[in-house]
XYZ file of C-alpha atoms in Angstrom:
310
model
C -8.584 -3.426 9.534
C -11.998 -2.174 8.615
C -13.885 -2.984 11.268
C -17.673 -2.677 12.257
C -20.596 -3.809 14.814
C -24.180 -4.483 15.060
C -25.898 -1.208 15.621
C -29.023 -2.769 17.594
C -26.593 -4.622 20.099
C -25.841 -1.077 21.934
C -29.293 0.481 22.054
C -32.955 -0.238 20.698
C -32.559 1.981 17.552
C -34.345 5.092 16.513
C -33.596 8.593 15.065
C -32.883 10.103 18.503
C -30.348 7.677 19.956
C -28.751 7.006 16.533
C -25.902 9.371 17.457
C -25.323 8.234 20.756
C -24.872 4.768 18.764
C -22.086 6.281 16.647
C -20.742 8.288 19.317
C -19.661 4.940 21.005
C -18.400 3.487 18.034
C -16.310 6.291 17.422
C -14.780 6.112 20.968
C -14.281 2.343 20.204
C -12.143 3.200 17.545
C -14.537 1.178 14.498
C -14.376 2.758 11.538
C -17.532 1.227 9.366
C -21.543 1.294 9.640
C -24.039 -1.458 8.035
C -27.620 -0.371 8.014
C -30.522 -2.219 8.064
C -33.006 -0.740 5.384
C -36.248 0.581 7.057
C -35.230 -0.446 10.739
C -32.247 2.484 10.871
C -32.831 4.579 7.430
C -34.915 6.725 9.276
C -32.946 9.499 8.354
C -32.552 10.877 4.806
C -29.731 9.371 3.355
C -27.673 13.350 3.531
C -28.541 13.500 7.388
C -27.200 9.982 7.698
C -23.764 10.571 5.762
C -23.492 14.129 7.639
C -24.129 12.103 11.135
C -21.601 9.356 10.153
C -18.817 11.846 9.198
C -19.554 13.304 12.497
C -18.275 10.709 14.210
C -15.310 9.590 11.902
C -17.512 6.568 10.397
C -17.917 5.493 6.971
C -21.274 3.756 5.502
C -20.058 0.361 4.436
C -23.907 -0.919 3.279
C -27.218 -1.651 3.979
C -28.476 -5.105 4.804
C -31.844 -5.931 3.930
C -34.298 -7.047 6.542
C -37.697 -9.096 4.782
C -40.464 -8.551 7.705
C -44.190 -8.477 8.352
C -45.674 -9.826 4.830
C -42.658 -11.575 3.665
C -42.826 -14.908 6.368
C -43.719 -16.755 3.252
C -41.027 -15.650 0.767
C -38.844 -13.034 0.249
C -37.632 -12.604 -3.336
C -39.136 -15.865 -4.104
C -42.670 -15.387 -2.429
C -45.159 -17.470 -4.342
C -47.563 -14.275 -4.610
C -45.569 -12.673 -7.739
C -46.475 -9.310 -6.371
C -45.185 -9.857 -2.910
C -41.837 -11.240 -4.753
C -42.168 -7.520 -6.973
C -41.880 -5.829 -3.489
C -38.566 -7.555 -2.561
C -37.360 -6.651 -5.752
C -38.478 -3.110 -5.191
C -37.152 -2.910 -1.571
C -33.449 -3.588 -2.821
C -34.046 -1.229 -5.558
C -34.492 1.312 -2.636
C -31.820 -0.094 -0.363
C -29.395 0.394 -3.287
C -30.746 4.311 -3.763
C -29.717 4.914 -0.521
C -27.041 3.214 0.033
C -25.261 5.038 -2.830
C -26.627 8.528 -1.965
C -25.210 7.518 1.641
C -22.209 6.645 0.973
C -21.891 2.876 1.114
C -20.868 0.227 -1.405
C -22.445 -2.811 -0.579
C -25.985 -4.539 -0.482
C -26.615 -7.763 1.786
C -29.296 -9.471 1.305
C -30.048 -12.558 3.337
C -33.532 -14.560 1.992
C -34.916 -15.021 5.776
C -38.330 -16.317 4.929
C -37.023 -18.312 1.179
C -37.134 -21.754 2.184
C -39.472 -24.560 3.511
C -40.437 -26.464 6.196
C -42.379 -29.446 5.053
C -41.866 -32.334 2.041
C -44.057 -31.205 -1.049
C -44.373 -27.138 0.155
C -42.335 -25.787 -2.768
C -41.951 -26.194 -6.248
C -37.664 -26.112 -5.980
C -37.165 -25.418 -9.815
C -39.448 -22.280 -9.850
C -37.833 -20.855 -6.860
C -34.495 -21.233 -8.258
C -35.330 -19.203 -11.567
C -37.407 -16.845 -9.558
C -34.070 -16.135 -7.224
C -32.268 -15.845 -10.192
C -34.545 -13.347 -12.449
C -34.564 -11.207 -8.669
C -30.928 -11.030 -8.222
C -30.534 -10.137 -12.232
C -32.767 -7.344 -12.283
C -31.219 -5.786 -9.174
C -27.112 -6.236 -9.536
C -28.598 -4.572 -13.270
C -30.343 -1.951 -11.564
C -27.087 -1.077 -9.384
C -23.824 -1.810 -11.424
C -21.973 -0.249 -9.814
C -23.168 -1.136 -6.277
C -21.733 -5.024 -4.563
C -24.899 -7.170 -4.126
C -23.810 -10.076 -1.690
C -26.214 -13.071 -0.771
C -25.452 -13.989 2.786
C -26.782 -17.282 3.088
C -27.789 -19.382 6.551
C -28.843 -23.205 6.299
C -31.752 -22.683 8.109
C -33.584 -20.513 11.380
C -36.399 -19.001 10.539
C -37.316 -21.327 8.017
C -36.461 -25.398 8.593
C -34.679 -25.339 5.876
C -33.353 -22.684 4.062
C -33.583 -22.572 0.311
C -29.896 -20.773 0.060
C -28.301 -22.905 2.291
C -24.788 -23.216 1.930
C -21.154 -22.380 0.241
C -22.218 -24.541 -2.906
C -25.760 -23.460 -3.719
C -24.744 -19.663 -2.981
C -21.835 -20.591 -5.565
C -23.923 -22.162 -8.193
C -26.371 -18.923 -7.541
C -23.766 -16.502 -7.959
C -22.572 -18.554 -11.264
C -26.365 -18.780 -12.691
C -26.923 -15.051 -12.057
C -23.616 -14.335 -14.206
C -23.644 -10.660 -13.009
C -20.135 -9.009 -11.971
C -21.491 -7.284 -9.096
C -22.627 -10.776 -7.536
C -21.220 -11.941 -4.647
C -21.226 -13.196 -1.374
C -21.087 -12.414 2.502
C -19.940 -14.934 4.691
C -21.153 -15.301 8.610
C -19.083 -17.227 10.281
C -21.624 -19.040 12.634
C -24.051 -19.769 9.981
C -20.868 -21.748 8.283
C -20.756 -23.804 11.215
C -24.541 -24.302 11.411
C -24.336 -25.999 7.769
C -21.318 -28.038 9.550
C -18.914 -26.177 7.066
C -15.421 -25.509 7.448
C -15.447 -21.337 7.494
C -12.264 -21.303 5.609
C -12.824 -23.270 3.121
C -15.723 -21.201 1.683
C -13.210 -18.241 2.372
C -10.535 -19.758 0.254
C -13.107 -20.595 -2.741
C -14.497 -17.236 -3.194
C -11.547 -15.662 -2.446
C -9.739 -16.978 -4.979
C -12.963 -15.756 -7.089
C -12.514 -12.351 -6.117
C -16.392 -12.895 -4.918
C -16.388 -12.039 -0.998
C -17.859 -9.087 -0.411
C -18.991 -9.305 3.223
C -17.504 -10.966 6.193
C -19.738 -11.478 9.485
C -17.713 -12.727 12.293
C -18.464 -14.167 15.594
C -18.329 -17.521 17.149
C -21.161 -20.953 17.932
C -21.070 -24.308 18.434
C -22.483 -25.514 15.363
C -26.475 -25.564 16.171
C -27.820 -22.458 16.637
C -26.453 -18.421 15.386
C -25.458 -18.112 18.611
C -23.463 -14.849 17.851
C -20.705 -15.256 21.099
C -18.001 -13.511 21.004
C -14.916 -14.249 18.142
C -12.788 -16.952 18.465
C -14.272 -18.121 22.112
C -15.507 -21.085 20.970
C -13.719 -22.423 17.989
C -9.980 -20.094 17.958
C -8.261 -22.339 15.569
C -10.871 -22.384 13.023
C -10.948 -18.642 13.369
C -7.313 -18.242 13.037
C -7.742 -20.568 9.014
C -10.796 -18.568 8.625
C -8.501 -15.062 8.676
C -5.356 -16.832 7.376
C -7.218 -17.329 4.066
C -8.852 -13.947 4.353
C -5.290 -12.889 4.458
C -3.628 -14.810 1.476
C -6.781 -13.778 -0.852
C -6.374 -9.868 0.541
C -9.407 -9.336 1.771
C -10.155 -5.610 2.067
C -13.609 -5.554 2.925
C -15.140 -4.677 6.588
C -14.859 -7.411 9.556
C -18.599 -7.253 10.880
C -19.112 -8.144 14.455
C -21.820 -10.041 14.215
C -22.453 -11.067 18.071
C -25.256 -10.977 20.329
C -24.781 -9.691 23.803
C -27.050 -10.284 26.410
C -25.582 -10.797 29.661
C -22.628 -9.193 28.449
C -22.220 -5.119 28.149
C -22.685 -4.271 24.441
C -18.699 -1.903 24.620
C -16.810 -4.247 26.665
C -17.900 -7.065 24.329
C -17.312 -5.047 20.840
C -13.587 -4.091 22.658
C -13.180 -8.054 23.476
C -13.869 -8.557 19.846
C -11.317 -5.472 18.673
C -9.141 -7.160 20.531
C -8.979 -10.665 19.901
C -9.315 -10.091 16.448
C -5.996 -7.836 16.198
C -4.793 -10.754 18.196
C -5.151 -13.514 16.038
C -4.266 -11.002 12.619
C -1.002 -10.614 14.801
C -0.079 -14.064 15.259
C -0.606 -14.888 11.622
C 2.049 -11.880 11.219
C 4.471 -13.231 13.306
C 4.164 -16.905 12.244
C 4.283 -16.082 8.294
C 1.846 -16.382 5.474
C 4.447 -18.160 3.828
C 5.519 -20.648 6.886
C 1.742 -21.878 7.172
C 1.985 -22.034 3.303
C 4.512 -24.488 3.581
C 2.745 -26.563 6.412
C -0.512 -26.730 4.562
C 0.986 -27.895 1.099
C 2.356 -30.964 3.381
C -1.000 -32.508 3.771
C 0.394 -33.447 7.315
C -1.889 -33.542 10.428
C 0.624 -33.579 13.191
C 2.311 -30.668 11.430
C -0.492 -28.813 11.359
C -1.276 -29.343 14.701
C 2.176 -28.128 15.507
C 1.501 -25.117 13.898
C -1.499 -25.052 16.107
C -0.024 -25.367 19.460
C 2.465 -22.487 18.060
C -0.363 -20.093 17.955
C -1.320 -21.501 21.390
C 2.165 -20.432 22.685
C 2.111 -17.391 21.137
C 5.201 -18.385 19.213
C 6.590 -18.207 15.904
């Protein structure tokens, strides 16, 4: 599996701890880096491939990160120009990213949203999101530009909310580099079933991102994967599975009591787990139980991952 972690869960990041980063990632045996542009691009994007190969990483992409003038809209800012430097800032994300080595750009709209009745004009927004996301899957064809959405946190409410505005997005942009990363707690935040988005863009060849971790359904509470919700996890990679997935597993969770290695190795590890007992049970088998429509069969097939049996 192609796995990865978040780089500012192990140290504060700058340039001079930036290999120390890496050299821990190395020893825990991931294989894939996402950047956040500005916060670690620091280096020119030739340092950062040389320090990556270094330690037997790979750049998978760069996430962009919307800060300091953006808190009232990201690439669909009401001030035109401030919605021009969003644009712009993916423009540069994509430059390095390519020169760097990676394939794909994330782009979450933090600040694109509302918080009150009557604060945004909803049909503007929605041709402003789609004239941004136009120009830049143009700008870099040959790049993956993925819209990770969240339903809400920072804003109330967050204008790309969900599995079916993302997918009316990605069909309204029309661009074959559109796609989409899916985080796993912000799923359950909407109250969405995590595999059920995975099954509908897998079968649309559209997921290019997968941020994994675990919540209760409130907040993006980041624990640790398949801690709080295992069986959900376990559909969640079945269908990853069936629609051969090949992208990186991001481990998107927030230590804080926690030591940032031992909880990226309890991740590793239950995440081999659970791709193992979908092994041993069968692709096919849980086929077969699905296509019955039958609840106590599937909870059979539930209590047989419990056991550990096949």
């Amino acid at each position: 599996m192609k796995l990865a972690t978040r780089i500012n869960s192990f140290l504060p990041v700058n340039n001079n701890n930036l290999e120390q980063v890496f050299n821990e990632f190395k020893k825990l045996g991931l294989n894939y880096v996402d950047l956040n542009f500005g916060e670690h691009t620091k280096l020119n994007p030739q340092e950062m491939r040389v320090l990556l190969e270094k330690n037997n990483l790979q750049l998978n992409g760069i996430a962009l990160r919307f800060k300091d003038n953006y808190v009232n809209g990201d690439l669909g800012n009401l001030d035109p120009e401030i919605g021009r430097q969003a644009i712009q800032e993916c423009k540069n994300a994509c430059d390095y990213c390519r020169e760097a080595g990676g394939k794909v750009i994330t782009i979450w709209m933090a600040h694109d949203g509302f918080d009150y009745s009557f604060q945004i004009n909803y049909l503007k927004v929605w041709k402003e999101l789609i004239w941004a996301f136009q120009i830049i899957a143009d700008y870099a064809p040959d790049l993956k530009i993925s819209i990770e959405y969240k339903p809400y946190q920072p804003r109330a409410y967050a204008y790309i909310d969900s599995m079916g505005i993302t997918g009316m997005m990605v069909k309204e942009i029309n661009r074959e580099n559109i796609g989409v990363t899916l985080d796993y707690c912000h799923m359950l935040m909407k109250h969405e079933n995590p595999a059920f988005a995975a099954d509908i863009f897998g079968a649309e060849k559209k997921l290019y991102g997968i941020h994994i971790n675990d919540g209760y359904g409130v907040n993006d509470d980041g624990l640790m994967v398949g801690t709080a919700s295992p069986f959900k996890t376990l559909e969640f990679l079945y269908y990853l599975r069936k629609h051969n997935y090949d992208g990186v597993f991001y481990f998107d969770t927030f230590p804080v009591i926690e030591g940032a290695t031992d909880e990226c190795q309890a991740n590793i590890d239950m995440i081999n787990r659970m791709d193992n007992l979908l092994e041993e049970v069968g692709l096919e088998k849980i086929a077969k139980i699905i296509d019955k429509n039958d609840a106590v069969e599937a909870q059979k097939l539930m209590l047989s991952f419990f056991k550990g049996e096949s």
